[in-house]
Amino acid sequence: QVQLVESGGGLVQAGGSLGLSCTASGRANSFYPMGWFRQAPGKEREFVAGINWNGTTTRYADSVKGRFIISRDNTNNTLYLQMNSLKPDDTAVYYCATQRRAFGLVRTSSAVFDSWGQGTQVTVSS
């Protein structure tokens, strides 16, 4: 399995920007699709963005499309999420995750992800 560690969370005002990073170690993670999920208090974990193994395909939740950008640097085993025009509704714990199958399609269901980071808190004030 792969170990994932997120960083970059914090407090930001509405309309501001924040960047998250997720560093992977362990197995050769470069061949696996990855994604970002988030979970707000009292709500279920939801898909935010996903990217295929070489970064050529991305998917976004409708709620973040046009505001968030997912990318990856396989040389440094790092996944990124650039969050712009942040809203209070974006407040949540953000998790990065790796899909179970290498070279697979970018999926949105958490059931196909088998490695998760510990999460990083993002708080957007109004």
Short mmCIF file of N, CA, C and O in Angstrom, two decimals:
data_model
loop_
_atom_site.label_atom_id
_atom_site.label_comp_id
_atom_site.label_asym_id
_atom_site.label_seq_id
_atom_site.Cartn_x
_atom_site.Cartn_y
_atom_site.Cartn_z
N GLN A 1 0.83 -1.19 0.00
CA GLN A 1 0.00 0.00 0.00
C GLN A 1 0.86 1.25 0.00
O GLN A 1 2.07 1.17 0.19
N VAL A 2 0.23 2.37 -0.22
CA VAL A 2 0.92 3.65 -0.27
C VAL A 2 0.52 4.47 0.94
O VAL A 2 -0.61 4.37 1.43
N GLN A 3 1.44 5.26 1.44
CA GLN A 3 1.15 6.19 2.53
C GLN A 3 1.00 7.58 1.96
O GLN A 3 1.83 8.02 1.14
N LEU A 4 -0.05 8.28 2.36
CA LEU A 4 -0.37 9.60 1.84
C LEU A 4 -0.41 10.61 2.97
O LEU A 4 -1.02 10.35 4.01
N VAL A 5 0.21 11.76 2.75
CA VAL A 5 0.23 12.82 3.77
C VAL A 5 -0.16 14.14 3.11
O VAL A 5 0.53 14.61 2.20
N GLU A 6 -1.27 14.72 3.58
CA GLU A 6 -1.73 16.00 3.06
C GLU A 6 -1.12 17.16 3.83
O GLU A 6 -0.77 17.03 5.01
N SER A 7 -1.03 18.30 3.16
CA SER A 7 -0.58 19.53 3.81
C SER A 7 -1.18 20.72 3.07
O SER A 7 -1.66 20.57 1.94
N GLY A 8 -1.16 21.87 3.73
CA GLY A 8 -1.58 23.10 3.07
C GLY A 8 -2.93 23.63 3.49
O GLY A 8 -3.35 24.70 3.04
N GLY A 9 -3.63 22.94 4.36
CA GLY A 9 -4.92 23.43 4.81
C GLY A 9 -4.76 24.66 5.70
O GLY A 9 -3.65 25.04 6.09
N GLY A 10 -5.88 25.29 6.01
CA GLY A 10 -5.83 26.45 6.88
C GLY A 10 -7.10 27.26 6.82
O GLY A 10 -8.14 26.79 6.34
N LEU A 11 -7.01 28.50 7.30
CA LEU A 11 -8.15 29.41 7.35
C LEU A 11 -7.97 30.48 6.28
O LEU A 11 -6.89 31.07 6.15
N VAL A 12 -9.02 30.72 5.50
CA VAL A 12 -8.97 31.71 4.43
C VAL A 12 -10.32 32.41 4.35
O VAL A 12 -11.36 31.81 4.67
N GLN A 13 -10.31 33.64 3.91
CA GLN A 13 -11.56 34.37 3.73
C GLN A 13 -12.25 33.97 2.44
O GLN A 13 -11.58 33.54 1.47
N ALA A 14 -13.54 34.13 2.41
CA ALA A 14 -14.29 33.84 1.19
C ALA A 14 -13.74 34.66 0.03
O ALA A 14 -13.41 35.83 0.18
N GLY A 15 -13.61 33.99 -1.11
CA GLY A 15 -13.04 34.62 -2.29
C GLY A 15 -11.55 34.42 -2.42
O GLY A 15 -10.97 34.70 -3.48
N GLY A 16 -10.93 33.90 -1.39
CA GLY A 16 -9.50 33.68 -1.39
C GLY A 16 -9.11 32.36 -2.02
O GLY A 16 -9.95 31.61 -2.54
N SER A 17 -7.81 32.08 -1.97
CA SER A 17 -7.26 30.86 -2.57
C SER A 17 -6.42 30.09 -1.56
O SER A 17 -5.89 30.67 -0.62
N LEU A 18 -6.32 28.80 -1.81
CA LEU A 18 -5.52 27.93 -0.94
C LEU A 18 -5.06 26.75 -1.78
O LEU A 18 -5.80 26.28 -2.66
N GLY A 19 -3.84 26.29 -1.52
CA GLY A 19 -3.33 25.13 -2.24
C GLY A 19 -3.04 23.98 -1.30
O GLY A 19 -2.45 24.19 -0.24
N LEU A 20 -3.47 22.80 -1.67
CA LEU A 20 -3.21 21.59 -0.90
C LEU A 20 -2.20 20.72 -1.63
O LEU A 20 -2.17 20.70 -2.86
N SER A 21 -1.42 19.99 -0.87
CA SER A 21 -0.47 19.02 -1.42
C SER A 21 -0.68 17.68 -0.74
O SER A 21 -1.13 17.62 0.40
N CYS A 22 -0.32 16.63 -1.45
CA CYS A 22 -0.42 15.28 -0.91
C CYS A 22 0.80 14.52 -1.40
O CYS A 22 0.96 14.29 -2.60
N THR A 23 1.63 14.12 -0.47
CA THR A 23 2.86 13.41 -0.82
C THR A 23 2.67 11.92 -0.58
O THR A 23 2.19 11.51 0.48
N ALA A 24 3.06 11.13 -1.55
CA ALA A 24 2.90 9.68 -1.48
C ALA A 24 4.24 9.00 -1.26
O ALA A 24 5.27 9.41 -1.78
N SER A 25 4.22 7.93 -0.49
CA SER A 25 5.40 7.11 -0.29
C SER A 25 4.96 5.65 -0.21
O SER A 25 3.79 5.36 0.04
N GLY A 26 5.90 4.75 -0.43
CA GLY A 26 5.55 3.34 -0.40
C GLY A 26 5.62 2.75 -1.80
O GLY A 26 6.65 2.80 -2.45
N ARG A 27 4.53 2.27 -2.30
CA ARG A 27 4.53 1.64 -3.62
C ARG A 27 4.73 2.70 -4.69
O ARG A 27 4.63 3.90 -4.45
N ALA A 28 4.97 2.25 -5.91
CA ALA A 28 5.13 3.17 -7.04
C ALA A 28 3.77 3.76 -7.38
O ALA A 28 3.00 3.19 -8.16
N ASN A 29 3.46 4.90 -6.81
CA ASN A 29 2.13 5.46 -6.92
C ASN A 29 1.87 6.16 -8.24
O ASN A 29 0.74 6.54 -8.53
N SER A 30 2.90 6.35 -9.03
CA SER A 30 2.77 7.13 -10.26
C SER A 30 1.78 6.52 -11.24
O SER A 30 1.28 7.22 -12.12
N PHE A 31 1.50 5.23 -11.14
CA PHE A 31 0.66 4.55 -12.12
C PHE A 31 -0.82 4.51 -11.72
O PHE A 31 -1.64 3.93 -12.42
N TYR A 32 -1.15 5.13 -10.59
CA TYR A 32 -2.50 5.02 -10.05
C TYR A 32 -3.25 6.35 -10.15
O TYR A 32 -2.70 7.40 -9.79
N PRO A 33 -4.51 6.29 -10.55
CA PRO A 33 -5.34 7.51 -10.49
C PRO A 33 -5.49 7.95 -9.03
O PRO A 33 -5.50 7.12 -8.12
N MET A 34 -5.60 9.24 -8.84
CA MET A 34 -5.73 9.77 -7.49
C MET A 34 -6.88 10.77 -7.44
O MET A 34 -7.35 11.25 -8.47
N GLY A 35 -7.29 11.09 -6.23
CA GLY A 35 -8.38 12.03 -6.09
C GLY A 35 -8.35 12.78 -4.78
O GLY A 35 -7.60 12.42 -3.85
N TRP A 36 -9.15 13.82 -4.72
CA TRP A 36 -9.39 14.58 -3.50
C TRP A 36 -10.87 14.42 -3.12
O TRP A 36 -11.76 14.52 -3.98
N PHE A 37 -11.09 14.18 -1.85
CA PHE A 37 -12.43 14.13 -1.28
C PHE A 37 -12.49 15.13 -0.13
O PHE A 37 -11.47 15.60 0.34
N ARG A 38 -13.70 15.42 0.31
CA ARG A 38 -13.85 16.28 1.48
C ARG A 38 -15.05 15.84 2.30
O ARG A 38 -15.98 15.23 1.78
N GLN A 39 -14.98 16.17 3.58
CA GLN A 39 -16.08 15.83 4.48
C GLN A 39 -16.32 17.00 5.42
O GLN A 39 -15.43 17.36 6.19
N ALA A 40 -17.51 17.56 5.33
CA ALA A 40 -17.92 18.65 6.22
C ALA A 40 -18.63 18.06 7.44
O ALA A 40 -19.15 16.93 7.37
N PRO A 41 -18.66 18.78 8.54
CA PRO A 41 -19.33 18.27 9.75
C PRO A 41 -20.77 17.89 9.47
O PRO A 41 -21.53 18.66 8.87
N GLY A 42 -21.13 16.68 9.87
CA GLY A 42 -22.50 16.22 9.70
C GLY A 42 -22.86 15.77 8.30
O GLY A 42 -24.01 15.42 8.04
N LYS A 43 -21.88 15.75 7.41
CA LYS A 43 -22.14 15.35 6.03
C LYS A 43 -21.28 14.17 5.65
O LYS A 43 -20.28 13.86 6.29
N GLU A 44 -21.68 13.48 4.59
CA GLU A 44 -20.90 12.36 4.10
C GLU A 44 -19.69 12.86 3.31
O GLU A 44 -19.67 13.97 2.79
N ARG A 45 -18.68 12.00 3.22
CA ARG A 45 -17.51 12.32 2.41
C ARG A 45 -17.92 12.40 0.95
O ARG A 45 -18.66 11.54 0.46
N GLU A 46 -17.45 13.42 0.25
CA GLU A 46 -17.82 13.60 -1.14
C GLU A 46 -16.61 13.79 -2.03
O GLU A 46 -15.57 14.33 -1.60
N PHE A 47 -16.75 13.36 -3.27
CA PHE A 47 -15.71 13.52 -4.27
C PHE A 47 -15.56 14.98 -4.62
O PHE A 47 -16.55 15.70 -4.78
N VAL A 48 -14.30 15.43 -4.78
CA VAL A 48 -14.02 16.80 -5.17
C VAL A 48 -13.38 16.84 -6.56
O VAL A 48 -13.86 17.53 -7.45
N ALA A 49 -12.29 16.09 -6.74
CA ALA A 49 -11.57 16.10 -8.02
C ALA A 49 -10.75 14.84 -8.14
O ALA A 49 -10.35 14.26 -7.13
N GLY A 50 -10.52 14.42 -9.38
CA GLY A 50 -9.73 13.23 -9.63
C GLY A 50 -8.84 13.43 -10.84
O GLY A 50 -9.12 14.27 -11.71
N ILE A 51 -7.78 12.64 -10.92
CA ILE A 51 -6.82 12.77 -12.02
C ILE A 51 -6.28 11.38 -12.36
O ILE A 51 -6.08 10.55 -11.47
N ASN A 52 -6.06 11.14 -13.65
CA ASN A 52 -5.55 9.83 -14.03
C ASN A 52 -4.04 9.76 -13.78
O ASN A 52 -3.42 10.72 -13.32
N TRP A 53 -3.44 8.62 -14.13
CA TRP A 53 -2.08 8.36 -13.70
C TRP A 53 -1.06 9.33 -14.27
O TRP A 53 -0.09 9.67 -13.62
N ASN A 54 -1.29 9.81 -15.50
CA ASN A 54 -0.29 10.70 -16.12
C ASN A 54 -0.78 12.14 -16.21
O ASN A 54 -0.14 12.96 -16.88
N GLY A 55 -1.89 12.45 -15.58
CA GLY A 55 -2.35 13.82 -15.53
C GLY A 55 -3.09 14.32 -16.75
O GLY A 55 -3.40 15.51 -16.84
N THR A 56 -3.41 13.45 -17.69
CA THR A 56 -4.05 13.89 -18.93
C THR A 56 -5.57 13.97 -18.83
O THR A 56 -6.22 14.57 -19.70
N THR A 57 -6.13 13.36 -17.80
CA THR A 57 -7.59 13.37 -17.62
C THR A 57 -7.92 13.80 -16.20
O THR A 57 -7.33 13.28 -15.25
N THR A 58 -8.85 14.72 -16.07
CA THR A 58 -9.29 15.17 -14.77
C THR A 58 -10.82 15.18 -14.71
O THR A 58 -11.50 15.29 -15.74
N ARG A 59 -11.35 15.07 -13.50
CA ARG A 59 -12.79 15.14 -13.27
C ARG A 59 -13.02 16.00 -12.03
O ARG A 59 -12.21 15.98 -11.10
N TYR A 60 -14.13 16.72 -12.03
CA TYR A 60 -14.44 17.61 -10.93
C TYR A 60 -15.90 17.47 -10.53
O TYR A 60 -16.77 17.24 -11.38
N ALA A 61 -16.15 17.66 -9.26
CA ALA A 61 -17.53 17.79 -8.81
C ALA A 61 -18.09 19.10 -9.37
O ALA A 61 -17.35 20.08 -9.52
N ASP A 62 -19.36 19.11 -9.66
CA ASP A 62 -19.98 20.32 -10.21
C ASP A 62 -19.79 21.52 -9.29
O ASP A 62 -19.66 22.65 -9.76
N SER A 63 -19.76 21.27 -8.00
CA SER A 63 -19.68 22.36 -7.03
C SER A 63 -18.33 23.09 -7.05
O SER A 63 -18.22 24.22 -6.56
N VAL A 64 -17.30 22.46 -7.62
CA VAL A 64 -15.97 23.08 -7.63
C VAL A 64 -15.46 23.35 -9.04
O VAL A 64 -14.39 23.96 -9.21
N LYS A 65 -16.19 22.90 -10.04
CA LYS A 65 -15.75 23.05 -11.42
C LYS A 65 -15.55 24.53 -11.75
O LYS A 65 -16.39 25.37 -11.44
N GLY A 66 -14.41 24.83 -12.36
CA GLY A 66 -14.08 26.21 -12.70
C GLY A 66 -13.38 26.97 -11.60
O GLY A 66 -12.89 28.07 -11.83
N ARG A 67 -13.35 26.39 -10.39
CA ARG A 67 -12.69 27.06 -9.26
C ARG A 67 -11.47 26.28 -8.76
O ARG A 67 -10.50 26.88 -8.30
N PHE A 68 -11.54 24.96 -8.80
CA PHE A 68 -10.46 24.10 -8.30
C PHE A 68 -9.69 23.49 -9.48
O PHE A 68 -10.28 23.21 -10.53
N ILE A 69 -8.41 23.26 -9.24
CA ILE A 69 -7.58 22.60 -10.25
C ILE A 69 -6.77 21.50 -9.58
O ILE A 69 -6.03 21.75 -8.62
N ILE A 70 -6.90 20.28 -10.11
CA ILE A 70 -6.11 19.16 -9.60
C ILE A 70 -4.96 18.91 -10.56
O ILE A 70 -5.10 19.03 -11.78
N SER A 71 -3.81 18.57 -9.99
CA SER A 71 -2.64 18.26 -10.81
C SER A 71 -1.75 17.31 -10.04
O SER A 71 -1.95 17.09 -8.83
N ARG A 72 -0.77 16.75 -10.72
CA ARG A 72 0.15 15.84 -10.05
C ARG A 72 1.55 15.96 -10.65
O ARG A 72 1.71 16.30 -11.82
N ASP A 73 2.53 15.67 -9.82
CA ASP A 73 3.93 15.65 -10.24
C ASP A 73 4.46 14.27 -9.88
O ASP A 73 4.81 14.03 -8.72
N ASN A 74 4.49 13.37 -10.84
CA ASN A 74 4.90 11.99 -10.56
C ASN A 74 6.38 11.89 -10.22
O ASN A 74 6.79 10.96 -9.53
N THR A 75 7.17 12.82 -10.69
CA THR A 75 8.59 12.79 -10.35
C THR A 75 8.79 12.95 -8.85
O THR A 75 9.68 12.33 -8.26
N ASN A 76 7.94 13.78 -8.24
CA ASN A 76 8.05 14.04 -6.81
C ASN A 76 6.95 13.36 -6.00
O ASN A 76 6.80 13.62 -4.81
N ASN A 77 6.19 12.47 -6.66
CA ASN A 77 5.14 11.70 -5.97
C ASN A 77 4.19 12.61 -5.20
O ASN A 77 3.82 12.32 -4.05
N THR A 78 3.77 13.69 -5.83
CA THR A 78 2.93 14.67 -5.15
C THR A 78 1.68 14.99 -5.96
O THR A 78 1.76 15.18 -7.18
N LEU A 79 0.57 15.05 -5.26
CA LEU A 79 -0.72 15.45 -5.82
C LEU A 79 -1.06 16.84 -5.28
O LEU A 79 -0.78 17.14 -4.13
N TYR A 80 -1.68 17.65 -6.12
CA TYR A 80 -2.01 19.02 -5.72
C TYR A 80 -3.50 19.31 -5.94
O TYR A 80 -4.15 18.72 -6.79
N LEU A 81 -3.98 20.27 -5.16
CA LEU A 81 -5.31 20.81 -5.40
C LEU A 81 -5.23 22.33 -5.16
O LEU A 81 -5.02 22.77 -4.04
N GLN A 82 -5.37 23.08 -6.24
CA GLN A 82 -5.40 24.53 -6.14
C GLN A 82 -6.86 24.96 -6.04
O GLN A 82 -7.67 24.65 -6.94
N MET A 83 -7.19 25.65 -4.97
CA MET A 83 -8.58 26.05 -4.72
C MET A 83 -8.68 27.57 -4.80
O MET A 83 -8.03 28.28 -4.02
N ASN A 84 -9.48 28.05 -5.72
CA ASN A 84 -9.67 29.48 -5.93
C ASN A 84 -11.13 29.86 -5.68
O ASN A 84 -12.01 29.00 -5.67
N SER A 85 -11.37 31.15 -5.49
CA SER A 85 -12.74 31.66 -5.26
C SER A 85 -13.45 30.84 -4.20
O SER A 85 -14.59 30.40 -4.39
N LEU A 86 -12.79 30.63 -3.11
CA LEU A 86 -13.33 29.76 -2.06
C LEU A 86 -14.59 30.34 -1.43
O LEU A 86 -14.74 31.57 -1.30
N LYS A 87 -15.49 29.43 -1.05
CA LYS A 87 -16.76 29.79 -0.45
C LYS A 87 -16.86 29.14 0.93
O LYS A 87 -16.21 28.11 1.18
N PRO A 88 -17.67 29.69 1.81
CA PRO A 88 -17.86 29.04 3.12
C PRO A 88 -18.30 27.58 2.99
O PRO A 88 -17.93 26.75 3.84
N ASP A 89 -19.05 27.24 1.94
CA ASP A 89 -19.49 25.86 1.74
C ASP A 89 -18.34 24.91 1.42
O ASP A 89 -18.51 23.70 1.44
N ASP A 90 -17.17 25.46 1.12
CA ASP A 90 -16.00 24.61 0.86
C ASP A 90 -15.33 24.18 2.15
O ASP A 90 -14.38 23.38 2.12
N THR A 91 -15.77 24.68 3.28
CA THR A 91 -15.20 24.30 4.57
C THR A 91 -15.40 22.81 4.82
O THR A 91 -16.53 22.31 4.77
N ALA A 92 -14.29 22.11 5.08
CA ALA A 92 -14.35 20.66 5.27
C ALA A 92 -12.94 20.15 5.59
O ALA A 92 -11.96 20.89 5.46
N VAL A 93 -12.87 18.90 5.96
CA VAL A 93 -11.58 18.20 6.00
C VAL A 93 -11.36 17.60 4.61
O VAL A 93 -12.24 16.90 4.08
N TYR A 94 -10.23 17.87 4.04
CA TYR A 94 -9.91 17.41 2.69
C TYR A 94 -8.95 16.23 2.77
O TYR A 94 -7.94 16.28 3.48
N TYR A 95 -9.27 15.18 2.00
CA TYR A 95 -8.48 13.96 1.97
C TYR A 95 -7.99 13.67 0.56
O TYR A 95 -8.74 13.82 -0.40
N CYS A 96 -6.76 13.22 0.45
CA CYS A 96 -6.31 12.69 -0.83
C CYS A 96 -6.38 11.16 -0.75
O CYS A 96 -6.32 10.58 0.34
N ALA A 97 -6.52 10.54 -1.90
CA ALA A 97 -6.68 9.10 -1.94
C ALA A 97 -6.18 8.55 -3.27
O ALA A 97 -6.15 9.27 -4.28
N THR A 98 -5.82 7.26 -3.26
CA THR A 98 -5.33 6.58 -4.45
C THR A 98 -6.28 5.44 -4.81
O THR A 98 -6.70 4.69 -3.92
N GLN A 99 -6.59 5.32 -6.09
CA GLN A 99 -7.48 4.24 -6.52
C GLN A 99 -6.79 2.89 -6.43
O GLN A 99 -5.56 2.79 -6.47
N ARG A 100 -7.57 1.86 -6.37
CA ARG A 100 -7.08 0.51 -6.16
C ARG A 100 -6.36 -0.04 -7.39
O ARG A 100 -5.40 -0.77 -7.27
N ARG A 101 -6.82 0.34 -8.58
CA ARG A 101 -6.27 -0.25 -9.81
C ARG A 101 -5.40 0.75 -10.55
O ARG A 101 -5.79 1.89 -10.78
N ALA A 102 -4.24 0.28 -10.97
CA ALA A 102 -3.34 1.12 -11.76
C ALA A 102 -3.91 1.35 -13.15
O ALA A 102 -4.63 0.51 -13.68
N PHE A 103 -3.58 2.50 -13.71
CA PHE A 103 -3.96 2.87 -15.08
C PHE A 103 -5.47 2.88 -15.31
O PHE A 103 -5.93 2.86 -16.45
N GLY A 104 -6.24 2.90 -14.24
CA GLY A 104 -7.69 2.88 -14.40
C GLY A 104 -8.25 4.23 -14.78
O GLY A 104 -7.55 5.25 -14.81
N LEU A 105 -9.56 4.23 -15.04
CA LEU A 105 -10.25 5.48 -15.32
C LEU A 105 -10.36 6.30 -14.04
O LEU A 105 -10.27 5.77 -12.93
N VAL A 106 -10.58 7.58 -14.18
CA VAL A 106 -10.79 8.43 -13.02
C VAL A 106 -12.20 8.19 -12.50
O VAL A 106 -13.17 8.42 -13.22
N ARG A 107 -12.30 7.72 -11.27
CA ARG A 107 -13.60 7.37 -10.70
C ARG A 107 -13.95 8.35 -9.58
O ARG A 107 -13.09 9.00 -8.99
N THR A 108 -15.24 8.44 -9.29
CA THR A 108 -15.70 9.38 -8.27
C THR A 108 -16.18 8.71 -6.99
O THR A 108 -16.42 9.39 -6.00
N SER A 109 -16.33 7.39 -7.02
CA SER A 109 -16.81 6.67 -5.84
C SER A 109 -15.66 6.38 -4.90
O SER A 109 -14.63 5.86 -5.29
N SER A 110 -15.86 6.65 -3.61
CA SER A 110 -14.81 6.40 -2.63
C SER A 110 -14.51 4.90 -2.50
O SER A 110 -13.44 4.52 -2.03
N ALA A 111 -15.43 4.06 -2.93
CA ALA A 111 -15.25 2.60 -2.79
C ALA A 111 -14.08 2.07 -3.60
O ALA A 111 -13.55 1.00 -3.30
N VAL A 112 -13.66 2.78 -4.65
CA VAL A 112 -12.57 2.28 -5.49
C VAL A 112 -11.23 2.83 -5.05
O VAL A 112 -10.21 2.55 -5.68
N PHE A 113 -11.20 3.59 -3.98
CA PHE A 113 -9.95 4.14 -3.44
C PHE A 113 -9.55 3.31 -2.22
O PHE A 113 -10.36 3.11 -1.31
N ASP A 114 -8.30 2.86 -2.20
CA ASP A 114 -7.90 1.97 -1.11
C ASP A 114 -6.84 2.55 -0.19
O ASP A 114 -6.48 1.93 0.81
N SER A 115 -6.32 3.71 -0.49
CA SER A 115 -5.34 4.36 0.38
C SER A 115 -5.77 5.81 0.59
O SER A 115 -6.07 6.51 -0.39
N TRP A 116 -5.75 6.24 1.86
CA TRP A 116 -6.24 7.57 2.21
C TRP A 116 -5.24 8.29 3.11
O TRP A 116 -4.57 7.67 3.94
N GLY A 117 -5.17 9.59 2.95
CA GLY A 117 -4.40 10.39 3.88
C GLY A 117 -5.18 10.66 5.15
O GLY A 117 -6.34 10.25 5.28
N GLN A 118 -4.56 11.36 6.08
CA GLN A 118 -5.19 11.63 7.36
C GLN A 118 -6.13 12.83 7.31
O GLN A 118 -6.91 13.05 8.23
N GLY A 119 -6.04 13.61 6.26
CA GLY A 119 -6.92 14.76 6.08
C GLY A 119 -6.29 16.06 6.55
O GLY A 119 -5.43 16.07 7.45
N THR A 120 -6.71 17.16 5.93
CA THR A 120 -6.27 18.48 6.33
C THR A 120 -7.48 19.42 6.34
O THR A 120 -8.31 19.37 5.43
N GLN A 121 -7.58 20.23 7.38
CA GLN A 121 -8.75 21.09 7.56
C GLN A 121 -8.64 22.34 6.70
O GLN A 121 -7.61 23.02 6.70
N VAL A 122 -9.72 22.63 5.99
CA VAL A 122 -9.84 23.89 5.24
C VAL A 122 -11.07 24.61 5.79
O VAL A 122 -12.17 24.05 5.79
N THR A 123 -10.86 25.84 6.24
CA THR A 123 -11.96 26.64 6.78
C THR A 123 -12.05 27.96 6.01
O THR A 123 -11.06 28.68 5.91
N VAL A 124 -13.22 28.23 5.47
CA VAL A 124 -13.45 29.45 4.70
C VAL A 124 -14.42 30.33 5.48
O VAL A 124 -15.57 29.93 5.71
N SER A 125 -13.96 31.50 5.86
CA SER A 125 -14.81 32.40 6.63
C SER A 125 -15.55 33.36 5.71
O SER A 125 -15.04 33.75 4.65
N SER A 126 -16.74 33.74 6.11
CA SER A 126 -17.57 34.63 5.29
C SER A 126 -17.28 36.10 5.60
O SER A 126 -16.60 36.43 6.54
#
